[in-house]
Coordinates of C-alpha atoms and ligand atoms in Angstrom, one line a residue:
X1 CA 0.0 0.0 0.0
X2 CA 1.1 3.6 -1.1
X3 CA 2.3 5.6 2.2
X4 CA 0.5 8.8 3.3
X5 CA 3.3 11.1 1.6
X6 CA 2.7 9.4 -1.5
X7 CA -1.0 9.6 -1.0
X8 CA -0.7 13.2 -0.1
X9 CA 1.3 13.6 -3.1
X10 CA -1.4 12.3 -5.5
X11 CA -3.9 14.1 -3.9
X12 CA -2.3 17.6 -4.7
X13 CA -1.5 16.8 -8.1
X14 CA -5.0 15.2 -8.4
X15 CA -6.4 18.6 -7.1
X16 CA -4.5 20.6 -9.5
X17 CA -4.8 18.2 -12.6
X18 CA -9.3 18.8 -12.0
X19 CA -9.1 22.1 -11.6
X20 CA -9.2 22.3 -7.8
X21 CA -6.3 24.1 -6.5
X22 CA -3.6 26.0 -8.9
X23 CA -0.2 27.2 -7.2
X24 CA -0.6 30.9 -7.5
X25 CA 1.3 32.8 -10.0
X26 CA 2.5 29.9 -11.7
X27 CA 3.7 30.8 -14.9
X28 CA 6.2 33.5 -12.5
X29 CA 7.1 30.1 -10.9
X30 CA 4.4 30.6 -7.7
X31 CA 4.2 31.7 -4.7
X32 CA 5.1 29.5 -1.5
X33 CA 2.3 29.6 0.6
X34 CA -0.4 30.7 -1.7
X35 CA -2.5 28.9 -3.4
X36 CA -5.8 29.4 -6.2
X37 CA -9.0 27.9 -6.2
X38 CA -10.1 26.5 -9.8
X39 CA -13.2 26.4 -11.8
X40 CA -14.1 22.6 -9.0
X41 CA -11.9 24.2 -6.3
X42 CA -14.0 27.2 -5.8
X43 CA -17.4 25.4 -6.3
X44 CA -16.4 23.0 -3.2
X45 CA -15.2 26.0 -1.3
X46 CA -18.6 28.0 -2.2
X47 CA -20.8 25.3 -0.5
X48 CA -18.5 24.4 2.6
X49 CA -19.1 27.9 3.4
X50 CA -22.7 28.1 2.7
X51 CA -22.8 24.7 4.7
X52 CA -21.0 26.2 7.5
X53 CA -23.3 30.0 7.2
X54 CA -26.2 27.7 6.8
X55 CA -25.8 25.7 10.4
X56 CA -24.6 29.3 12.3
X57 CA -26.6 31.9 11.0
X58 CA -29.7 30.6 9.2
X59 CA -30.6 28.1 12.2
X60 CA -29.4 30.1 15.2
X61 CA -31.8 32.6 15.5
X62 CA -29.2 34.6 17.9
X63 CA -26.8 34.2 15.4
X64 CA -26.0 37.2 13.6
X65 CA -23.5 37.7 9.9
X66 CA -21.6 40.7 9.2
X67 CA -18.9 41.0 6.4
X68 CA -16.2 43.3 8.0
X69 CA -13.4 44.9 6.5
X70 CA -9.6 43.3 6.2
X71 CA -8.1 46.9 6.4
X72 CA -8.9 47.9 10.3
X73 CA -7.6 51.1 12.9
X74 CA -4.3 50.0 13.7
X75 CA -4.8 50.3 17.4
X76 CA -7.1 47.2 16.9
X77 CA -4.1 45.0 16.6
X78 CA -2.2 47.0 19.7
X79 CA -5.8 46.5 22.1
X80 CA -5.8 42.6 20.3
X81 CA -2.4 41.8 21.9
X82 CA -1.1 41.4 17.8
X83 CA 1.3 44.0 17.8
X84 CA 3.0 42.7 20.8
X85 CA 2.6 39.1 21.2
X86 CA 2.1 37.4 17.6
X87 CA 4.8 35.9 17.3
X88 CA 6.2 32.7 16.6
X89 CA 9.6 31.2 17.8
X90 CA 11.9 31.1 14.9
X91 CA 15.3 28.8 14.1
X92 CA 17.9 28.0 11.6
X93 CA 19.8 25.3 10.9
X94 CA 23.2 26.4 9.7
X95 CA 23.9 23.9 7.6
X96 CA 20.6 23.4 5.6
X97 CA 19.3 27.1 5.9
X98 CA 15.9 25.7 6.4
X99 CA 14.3 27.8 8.6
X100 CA 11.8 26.0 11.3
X101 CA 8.9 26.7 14.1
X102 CA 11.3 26.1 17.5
X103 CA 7.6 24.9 19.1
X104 CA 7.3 23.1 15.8
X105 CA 10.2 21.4 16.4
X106 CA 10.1 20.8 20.1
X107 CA 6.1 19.4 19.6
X108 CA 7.4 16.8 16.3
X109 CA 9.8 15.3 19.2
X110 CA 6.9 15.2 22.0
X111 CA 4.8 13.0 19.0
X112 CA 7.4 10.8 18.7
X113 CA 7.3 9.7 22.2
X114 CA 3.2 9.6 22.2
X115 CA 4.0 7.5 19.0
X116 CA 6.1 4.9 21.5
X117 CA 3.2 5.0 23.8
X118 CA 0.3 4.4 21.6
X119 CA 2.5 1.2 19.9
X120 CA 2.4 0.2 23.5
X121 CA -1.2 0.4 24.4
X122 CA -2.2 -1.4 20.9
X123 CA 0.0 -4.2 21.6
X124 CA -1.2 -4.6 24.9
X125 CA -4.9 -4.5 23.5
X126 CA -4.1 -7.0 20.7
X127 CA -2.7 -9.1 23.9
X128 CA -5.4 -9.1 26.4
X129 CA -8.5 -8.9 23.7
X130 CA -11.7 -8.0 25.3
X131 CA -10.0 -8.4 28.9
X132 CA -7.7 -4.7 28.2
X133 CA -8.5 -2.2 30.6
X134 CA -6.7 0.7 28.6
X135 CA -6.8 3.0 31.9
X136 CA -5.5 0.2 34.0
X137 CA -2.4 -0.1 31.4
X138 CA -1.8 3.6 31.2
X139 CA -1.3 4.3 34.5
X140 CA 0.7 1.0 35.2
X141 CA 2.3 -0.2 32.4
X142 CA 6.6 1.6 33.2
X143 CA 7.3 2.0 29.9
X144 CA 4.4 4.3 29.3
X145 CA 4.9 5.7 32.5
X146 CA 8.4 6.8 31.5
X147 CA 7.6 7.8 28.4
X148 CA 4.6 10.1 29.6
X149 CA 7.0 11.5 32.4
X150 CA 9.3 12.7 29.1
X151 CA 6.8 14.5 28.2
X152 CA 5.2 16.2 30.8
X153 CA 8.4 17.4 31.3
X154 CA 9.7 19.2 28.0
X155 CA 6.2 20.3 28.0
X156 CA 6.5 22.2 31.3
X157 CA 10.4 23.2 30.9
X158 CA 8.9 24.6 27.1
X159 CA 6.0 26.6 28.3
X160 CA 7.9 27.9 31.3
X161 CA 10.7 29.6 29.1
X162 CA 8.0 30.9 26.6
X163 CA 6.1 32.4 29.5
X164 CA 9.6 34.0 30.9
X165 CA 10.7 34.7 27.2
X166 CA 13.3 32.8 27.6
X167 CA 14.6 31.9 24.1
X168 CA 18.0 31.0 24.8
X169 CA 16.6 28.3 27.3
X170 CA 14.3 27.0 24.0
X171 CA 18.0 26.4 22.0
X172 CA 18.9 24.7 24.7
X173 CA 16.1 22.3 25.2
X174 CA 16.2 21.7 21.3
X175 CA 20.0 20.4 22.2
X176 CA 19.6 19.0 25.1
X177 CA 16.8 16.5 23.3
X178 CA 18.9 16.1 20.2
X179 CA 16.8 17.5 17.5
X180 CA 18.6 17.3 14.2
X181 CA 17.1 19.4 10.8
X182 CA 15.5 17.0 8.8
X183 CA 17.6 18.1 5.8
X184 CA 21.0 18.0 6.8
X185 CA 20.8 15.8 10.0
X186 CA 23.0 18.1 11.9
X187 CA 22.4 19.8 15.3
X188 CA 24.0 23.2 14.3
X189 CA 21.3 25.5 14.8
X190 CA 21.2 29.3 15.4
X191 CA 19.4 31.3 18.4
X192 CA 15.7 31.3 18.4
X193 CA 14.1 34.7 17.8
X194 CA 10.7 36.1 17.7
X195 CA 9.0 36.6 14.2
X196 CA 6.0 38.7 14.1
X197 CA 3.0 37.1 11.9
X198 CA 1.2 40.3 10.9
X199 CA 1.7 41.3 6.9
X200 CA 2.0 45.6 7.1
X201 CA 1.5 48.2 4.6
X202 CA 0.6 51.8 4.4
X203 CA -2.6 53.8 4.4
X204 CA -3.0 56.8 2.4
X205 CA -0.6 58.1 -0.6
X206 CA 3.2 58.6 0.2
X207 CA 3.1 62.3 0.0
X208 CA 1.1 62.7 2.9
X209 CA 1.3 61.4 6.0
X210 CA 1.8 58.0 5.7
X211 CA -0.1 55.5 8.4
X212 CA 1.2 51.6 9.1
X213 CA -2.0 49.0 8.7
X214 CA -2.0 45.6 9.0
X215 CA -3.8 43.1 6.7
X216 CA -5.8 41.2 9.3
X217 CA -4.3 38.0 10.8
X218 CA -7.5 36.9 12.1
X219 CA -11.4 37.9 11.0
X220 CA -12.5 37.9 15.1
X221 CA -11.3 41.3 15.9
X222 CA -14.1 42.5 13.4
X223 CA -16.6 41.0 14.8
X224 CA -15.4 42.5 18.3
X225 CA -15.4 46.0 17.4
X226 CA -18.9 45.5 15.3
X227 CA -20.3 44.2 19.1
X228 CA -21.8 46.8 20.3
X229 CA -23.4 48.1 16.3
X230 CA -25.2 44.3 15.5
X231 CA -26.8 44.5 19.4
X232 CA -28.1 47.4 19.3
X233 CA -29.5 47.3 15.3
X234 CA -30.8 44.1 15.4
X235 CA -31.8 44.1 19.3
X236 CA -29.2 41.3 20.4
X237 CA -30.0 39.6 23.7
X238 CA -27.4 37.8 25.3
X239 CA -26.6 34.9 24.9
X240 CA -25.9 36.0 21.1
X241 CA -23.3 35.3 18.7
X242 CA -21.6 36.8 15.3
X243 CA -20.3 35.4 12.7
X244 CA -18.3 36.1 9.6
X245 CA -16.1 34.4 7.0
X246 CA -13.5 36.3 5.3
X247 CA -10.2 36.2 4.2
X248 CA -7.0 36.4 7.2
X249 CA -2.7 37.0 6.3
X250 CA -0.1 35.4 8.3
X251 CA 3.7 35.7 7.0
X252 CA 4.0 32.0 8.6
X253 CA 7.7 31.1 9.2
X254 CA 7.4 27.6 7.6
X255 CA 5.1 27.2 4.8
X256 CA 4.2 23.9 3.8
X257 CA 1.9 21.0 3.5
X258 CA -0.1 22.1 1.0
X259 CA -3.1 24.6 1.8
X260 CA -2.7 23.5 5.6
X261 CA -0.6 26.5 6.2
X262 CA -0.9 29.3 3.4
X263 CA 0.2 32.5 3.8
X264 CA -3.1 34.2 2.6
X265 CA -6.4 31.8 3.9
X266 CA -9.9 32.5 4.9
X267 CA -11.6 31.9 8.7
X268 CA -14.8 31.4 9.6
X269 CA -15.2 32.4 12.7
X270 CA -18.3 32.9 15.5
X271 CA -17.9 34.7 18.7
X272 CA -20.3 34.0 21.2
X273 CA -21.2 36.5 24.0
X274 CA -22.6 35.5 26.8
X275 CA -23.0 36.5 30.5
X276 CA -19.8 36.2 32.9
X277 CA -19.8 33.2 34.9
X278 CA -21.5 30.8 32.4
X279 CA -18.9 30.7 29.8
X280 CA -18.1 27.3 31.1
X281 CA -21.2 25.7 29.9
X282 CA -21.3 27.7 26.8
X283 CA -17.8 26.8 26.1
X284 CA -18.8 22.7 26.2
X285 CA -22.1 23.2 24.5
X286 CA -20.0 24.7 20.8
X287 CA -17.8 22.0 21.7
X288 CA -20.4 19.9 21.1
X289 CA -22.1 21.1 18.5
X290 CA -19.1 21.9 16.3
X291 CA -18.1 18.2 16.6
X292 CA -21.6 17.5 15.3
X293 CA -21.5 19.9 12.6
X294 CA -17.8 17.8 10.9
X295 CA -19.6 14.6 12.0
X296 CA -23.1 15.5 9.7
X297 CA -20.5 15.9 6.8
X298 CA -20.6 12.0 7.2
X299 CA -16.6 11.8 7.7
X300 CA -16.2 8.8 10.3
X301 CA -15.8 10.0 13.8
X302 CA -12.4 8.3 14.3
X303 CA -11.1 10.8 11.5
X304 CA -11.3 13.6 14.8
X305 CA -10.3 14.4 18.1
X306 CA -10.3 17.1 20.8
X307 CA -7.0 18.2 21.9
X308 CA -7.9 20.3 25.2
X309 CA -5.1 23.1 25.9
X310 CA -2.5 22.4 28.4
X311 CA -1.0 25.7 28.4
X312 CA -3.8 28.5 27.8
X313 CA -3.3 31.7 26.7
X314 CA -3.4 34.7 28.9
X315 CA -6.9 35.4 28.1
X316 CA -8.2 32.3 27.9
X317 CA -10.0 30.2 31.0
X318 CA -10.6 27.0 28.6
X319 CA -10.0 25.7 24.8
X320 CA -9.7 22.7 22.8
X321 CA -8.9 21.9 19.3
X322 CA -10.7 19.8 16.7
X323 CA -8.2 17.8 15.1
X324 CA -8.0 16.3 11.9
X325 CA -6.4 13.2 10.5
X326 CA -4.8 14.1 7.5
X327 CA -2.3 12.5 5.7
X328 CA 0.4 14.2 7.9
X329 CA -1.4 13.1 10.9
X330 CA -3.7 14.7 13.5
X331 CA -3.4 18.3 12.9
X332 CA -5.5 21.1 14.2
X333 CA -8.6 21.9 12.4
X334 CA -11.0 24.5 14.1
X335 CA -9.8 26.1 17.5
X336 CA -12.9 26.4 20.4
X337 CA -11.8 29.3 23.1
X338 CA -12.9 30.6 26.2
X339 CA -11.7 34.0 25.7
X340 CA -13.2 36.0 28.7
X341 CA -13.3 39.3 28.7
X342 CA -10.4 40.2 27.6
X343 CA -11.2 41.7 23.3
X344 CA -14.2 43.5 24.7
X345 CA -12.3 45.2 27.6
X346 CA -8.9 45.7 25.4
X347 CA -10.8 47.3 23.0
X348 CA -13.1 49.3 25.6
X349 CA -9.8 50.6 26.8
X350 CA -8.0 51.9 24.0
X351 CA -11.1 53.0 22.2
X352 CA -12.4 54.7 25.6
X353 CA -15.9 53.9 24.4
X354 CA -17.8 51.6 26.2
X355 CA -18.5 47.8 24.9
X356 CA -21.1 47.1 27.9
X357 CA -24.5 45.1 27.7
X358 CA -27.4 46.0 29.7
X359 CA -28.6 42.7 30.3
X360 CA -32.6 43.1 31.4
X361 CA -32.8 40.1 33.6
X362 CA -30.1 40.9 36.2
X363 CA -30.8 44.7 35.7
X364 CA -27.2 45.5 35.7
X365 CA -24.1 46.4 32.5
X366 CA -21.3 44.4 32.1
X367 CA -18.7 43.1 29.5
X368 CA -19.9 40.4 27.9
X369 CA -17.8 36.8 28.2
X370 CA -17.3 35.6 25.1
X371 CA -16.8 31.9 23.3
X372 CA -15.3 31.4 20.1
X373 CA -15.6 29.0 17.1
X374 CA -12.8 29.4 14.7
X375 CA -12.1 26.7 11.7
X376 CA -9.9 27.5 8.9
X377 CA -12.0 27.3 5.4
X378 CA -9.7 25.9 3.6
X379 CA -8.5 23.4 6.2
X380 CA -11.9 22.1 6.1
X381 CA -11.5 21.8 2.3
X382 CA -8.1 19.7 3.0
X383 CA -9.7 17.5 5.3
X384 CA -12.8 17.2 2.8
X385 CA -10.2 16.7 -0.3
X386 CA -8.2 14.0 1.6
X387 CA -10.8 12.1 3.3
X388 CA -12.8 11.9 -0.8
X389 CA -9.7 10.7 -2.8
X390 CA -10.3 6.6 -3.1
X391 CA -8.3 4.7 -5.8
X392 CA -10.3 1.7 -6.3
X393 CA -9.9 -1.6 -7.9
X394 CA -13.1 -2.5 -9.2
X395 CA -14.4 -5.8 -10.0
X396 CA -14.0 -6.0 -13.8
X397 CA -10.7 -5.5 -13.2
X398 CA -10.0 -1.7 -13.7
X399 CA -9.2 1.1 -11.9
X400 CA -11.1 4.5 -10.8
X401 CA -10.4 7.3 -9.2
X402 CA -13.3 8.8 -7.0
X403 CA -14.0 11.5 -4.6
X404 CA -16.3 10.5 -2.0
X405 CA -17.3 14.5 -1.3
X406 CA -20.3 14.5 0.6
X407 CA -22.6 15.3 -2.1
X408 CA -24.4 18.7 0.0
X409 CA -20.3 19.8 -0.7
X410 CA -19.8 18.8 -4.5
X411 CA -18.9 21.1 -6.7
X412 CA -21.4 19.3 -9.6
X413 CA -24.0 17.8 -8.4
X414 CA -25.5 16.3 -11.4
X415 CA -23.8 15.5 -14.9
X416 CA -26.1 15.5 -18.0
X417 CA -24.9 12.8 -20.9
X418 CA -26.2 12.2 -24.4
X419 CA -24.8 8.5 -24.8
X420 CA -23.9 9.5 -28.1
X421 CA -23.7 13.1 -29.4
X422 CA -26.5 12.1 -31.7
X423 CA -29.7 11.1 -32.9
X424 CA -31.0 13.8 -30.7
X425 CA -29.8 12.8 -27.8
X426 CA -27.7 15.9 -27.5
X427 CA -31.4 18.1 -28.1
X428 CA -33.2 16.2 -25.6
X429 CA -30.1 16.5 -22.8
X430 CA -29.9 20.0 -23.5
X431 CA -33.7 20.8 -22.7
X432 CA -33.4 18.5 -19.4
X433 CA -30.2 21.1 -18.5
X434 CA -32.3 23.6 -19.1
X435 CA -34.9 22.6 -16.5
X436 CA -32.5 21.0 -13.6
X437 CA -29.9 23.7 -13.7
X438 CA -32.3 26.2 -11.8
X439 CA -32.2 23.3 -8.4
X440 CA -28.6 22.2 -8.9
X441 CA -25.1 22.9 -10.4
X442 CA -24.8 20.7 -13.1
X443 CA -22.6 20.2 -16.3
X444 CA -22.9 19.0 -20.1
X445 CA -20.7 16.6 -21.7
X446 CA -20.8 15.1 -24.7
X447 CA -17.3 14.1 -25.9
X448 CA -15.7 10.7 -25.2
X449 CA -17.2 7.9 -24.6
X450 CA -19.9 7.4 -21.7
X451 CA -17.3 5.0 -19.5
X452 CA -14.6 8.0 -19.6
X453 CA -16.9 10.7 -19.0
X454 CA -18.3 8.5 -16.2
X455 CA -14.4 8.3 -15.2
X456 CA -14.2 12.5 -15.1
X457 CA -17.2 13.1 -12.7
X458 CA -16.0 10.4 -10.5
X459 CA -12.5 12.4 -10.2
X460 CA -14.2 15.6 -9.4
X461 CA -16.5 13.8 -6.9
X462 CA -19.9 14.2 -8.9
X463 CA -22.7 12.4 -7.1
X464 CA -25.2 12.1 -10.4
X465 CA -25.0 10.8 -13.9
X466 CA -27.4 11.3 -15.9
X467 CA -27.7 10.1 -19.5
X468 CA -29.6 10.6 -22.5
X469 CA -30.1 7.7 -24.9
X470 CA -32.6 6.5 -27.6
X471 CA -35.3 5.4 -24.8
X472 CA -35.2 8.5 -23.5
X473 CA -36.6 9.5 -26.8
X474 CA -39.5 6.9 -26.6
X475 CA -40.4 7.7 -22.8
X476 CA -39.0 10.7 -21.5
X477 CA -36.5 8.2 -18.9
X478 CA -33.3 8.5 -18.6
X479 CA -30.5 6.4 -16.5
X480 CA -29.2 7.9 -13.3
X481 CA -26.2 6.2 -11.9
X482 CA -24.8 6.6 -8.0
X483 CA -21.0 7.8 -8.1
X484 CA -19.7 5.8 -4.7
X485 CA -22.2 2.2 -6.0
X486 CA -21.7 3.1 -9.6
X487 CA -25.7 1.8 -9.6
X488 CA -27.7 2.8 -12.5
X489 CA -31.6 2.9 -12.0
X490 CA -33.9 4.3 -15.1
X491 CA -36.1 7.2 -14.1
X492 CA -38.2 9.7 -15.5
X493 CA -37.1 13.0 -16.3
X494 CA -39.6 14.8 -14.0
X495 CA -38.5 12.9 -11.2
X496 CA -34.9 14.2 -11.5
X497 CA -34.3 17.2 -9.3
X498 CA -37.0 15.3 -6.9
X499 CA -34.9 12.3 -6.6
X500 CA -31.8 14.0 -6.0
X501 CA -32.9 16.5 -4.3
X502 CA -34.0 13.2 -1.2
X503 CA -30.5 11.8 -1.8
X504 CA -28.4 15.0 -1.4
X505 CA -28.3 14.7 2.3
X506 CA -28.8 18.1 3.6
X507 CA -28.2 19.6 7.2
Ligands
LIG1 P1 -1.6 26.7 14.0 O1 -1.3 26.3 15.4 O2 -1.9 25.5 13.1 O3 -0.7 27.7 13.4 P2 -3.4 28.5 15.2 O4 -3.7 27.9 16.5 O5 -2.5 29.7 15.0 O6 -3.1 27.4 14.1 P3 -5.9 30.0 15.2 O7 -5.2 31.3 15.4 O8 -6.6 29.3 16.3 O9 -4.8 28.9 14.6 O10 -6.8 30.1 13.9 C1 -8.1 29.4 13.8 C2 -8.1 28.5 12.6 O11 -7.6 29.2 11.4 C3 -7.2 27.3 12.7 O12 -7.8 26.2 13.4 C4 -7.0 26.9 11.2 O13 -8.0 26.1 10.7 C5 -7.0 28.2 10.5 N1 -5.6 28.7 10.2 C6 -4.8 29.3 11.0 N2 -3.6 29.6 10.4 C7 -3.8 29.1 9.1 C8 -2.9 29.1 8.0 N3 -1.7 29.7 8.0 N4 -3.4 28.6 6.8 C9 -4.6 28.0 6.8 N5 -5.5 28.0 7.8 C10 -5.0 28.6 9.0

């Protein structure tokens, strides 16, 4: 069986080869970091975010859009803690100049050890069978017990000299463990620095006076300073939330792994206000429903996990991560946060207006609490792209490749083919395009023959053939065949949008 880097391989070349995902600029030989969505690519993208808009703001009734701009007031990203504290700990290795994430580099190590302890705890369980008692082994077993003490402590050591920013004391850990640079296997590294993420430019034209922005890094701090305007206009009463996708910039220090980590990527992101005090329980209930949400895609539930926060941030009183497996492993997907007060009252005190509720009930203001959902768009297209691609040997002996999207998400829903481009076949297609194309996004082909154009829609992940031929002409029925069964079932040509429209799960 092909590895996962091979896998991931074929699956980027797959997207580019359909018309999913170009490299950006490429005929100026690209851009690292940056990617663009094709004529497939931005169809899939289009409906993850209308599946996404749909589930926050058309059935949460306290759930309220807004659209804000990237270009904010500077003093946003001073109040937002940006300015000061976006960093991320950089090193080289002198010998490769490859430049890496020191908590990158520190975290890969930690996984190898969790690697030595899961091994563990599956040999034990294909040991003992039904009789393993996983918690029993975990806290017992002295290999894991070592292995777990490892960790806890570079984990503790690391977020202590983060906390006291002490940097050279992160080199020295990196030694002290061994790390070596993947590339030239040597442990010859430089200091570690701090690297701000925030792209700059300037506001206004150069003659005059000249004002630093920042292209937004994150689409929350929007929907923070827009708090107190979608309350009031559309009489908010707490608990309420906001939402918004939109586009975020991050001058990340390593780049890679596809559209995991681009430079230039979109957010969609809800903050949820609510009173002080019962963030807790508002914090668990998005945990919950956002794990819902990925599971009504129909992805398998092993596919995720919640990785709860060991060290929070400042702000923070609780958060977990939805993790993905993608072909690189369990990486994070959407971020849940308890982020207290702290926007609202960072924001009330550099603006010096006030970001209070008046909250009916207890007859008394305050500053809101707030809970955030944040998932990365196109993450959520990577883990969608990775989990569809299936090579598949099929029974006559041939091969396919297929996209298992979740048909709500793909990008053509149904396919119209004449079986031959003749006879009238093409006509007859034509008028039945005419017709479904107002319920669905559909496309025409004619060329080829029907098995390769078959081939195509499985590739882009189509759900629906349909095709035309010389009974159609007789009886107005055409053959609609299932992309994951390959099934074909003859139906009539009213029936169409009807019969899809049932199987297209929807939320
Ligand atoms: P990471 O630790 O992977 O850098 P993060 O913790 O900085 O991510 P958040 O600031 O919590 O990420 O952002 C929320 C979401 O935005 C993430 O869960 C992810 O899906 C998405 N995201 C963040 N950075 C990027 C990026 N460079 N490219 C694509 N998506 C991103």
């Amino acid at each position: 069986m092909a590895n996962n880097e091979e896998v991931f391989k074929k699956i980027i070349s797959h997207a580019k080869e359909y018309g999913f995902i170009f490299p950006s600029s490429e005929i100026y030989d690209g851009m690292a970091a940056v990617y663009d969505y094709g004529q497939n690519g931005v169809e899939l993208k289009n409906n993850i975010k209308a599946y996404w808009w749909k589930s926050m703001v058309q059935y949460h009734e306290n759930i309220a859009g807004i659209d804000s701009a990237i270009f904010m007031h500077p003093t946003i990203w001073k109040a937002s803690g940006h300015v000061d504290a976006f960093n991320d700990p950089l090193i080289d290795n002198k010998d490769s100049k490859k430049r890496y994430r020191a908590d990158v580099l520190i975290e890969d190590h930690v996984a190898k050890i969790q690697d030595k302890i899961n091994k563990e705890v599956d040999k034990a369980a294909a040991r003992f069978g039904d009789a393993f008692n996983e918690q029993e082994f975990r806290s017992t077993n002295q290999r894991v017990l070592d292995n777990q003490a490892k960790i806890d402590a570079i984990n503790k050591r690391f977020y202590k000299s983060l906390e006291k920013e002490d940097l050279a004391d992160v080199k020295l850990l990196i030694e002290e463990l061994g790390i070596v640079c993947p590339i030239s296997g040597t442990r010859n590294w430089t200091d570690v620095r701090q690297f701000n993420l925030m792209f700059s430019t300037q506001m206004g034209s150069v003659s005059e006076d000249t004002n630093q922005i920042f292209l937004r890094p994150e689409t929350a701090q929007g929907i923070f300073v827009n708090f107190l305007n979608v309350q009031k206009s559309g009489r908010m009463k707490i608990p309420f939330g906001i939402a918004q996708i939109g586009k975020a910039f991050r001058n990340e220090i390593v780049a890679r792994q596809f559209i995991f980590r681009m430079r230039e990527f979109e957010q969609m992101e809800m903050q949820y206000f609510v009173r002080p005090g019962e963030e807790l329980k508002w914090f668990e209930y998005w945990k919950q429903e956002r794990i819902n949400w990925h599971l009504s895609l129909g992805i398998p539930q092993s596919k995720y996990h919640f990785h709860d926060h060991e060290k929070l941030a400042h702000y923070a009183n609780a958060a977990t991560d939805i993790e993905f497996e993608f072909p690189f492993g369990f990486k994070e997907l959407e971020g849940i946060h308890s982020r207290t007060d702290f926007d609202l009252s960072a924001h009330q005190k550099h603006s010096g207006k006030k970001l209070q509720y008046f909250d009916p009930e207890l007859n008394e203001s305050y500053v809101p609490y707030v809970i955030e959902t944040s998932i990365g768009l196109d993450r959520t297209f990577l883990a969608v792209l990775s989990y569809a691609f299936k090579e598949e040997k099929l029974e006559d002996g041939s091969e396919r490749v297929v996209l298992n999207i979740p048909p709500v998400l793909a990008p053509v829903k149904i396919a119209v083919l004449p079986l031959v481009a003749k006879d009238g076949m093409p006509e007859k297609a034509r008028e039945i395009m005419d017709v479904i194309k107002h319920d669905f996004m559909c496309r025409y082909e004619e060329k080829d023959s029907i098995g390769r154009r078959y081939r195509r829609q499985d590739a882009i992940g189509t759900p629906y053939c349909i095709t035309i031929d010389t009974q159609t002409l007789e009886d107005n029925t055409v053959t609609i065949r299932e992309r994951d069964t390959m099934k074909q079932d003859r139906i009539s040509i009213e029936k169409i949008s009807e019969i899809v429209g049932k199987r297209i799960k929807n939320l």
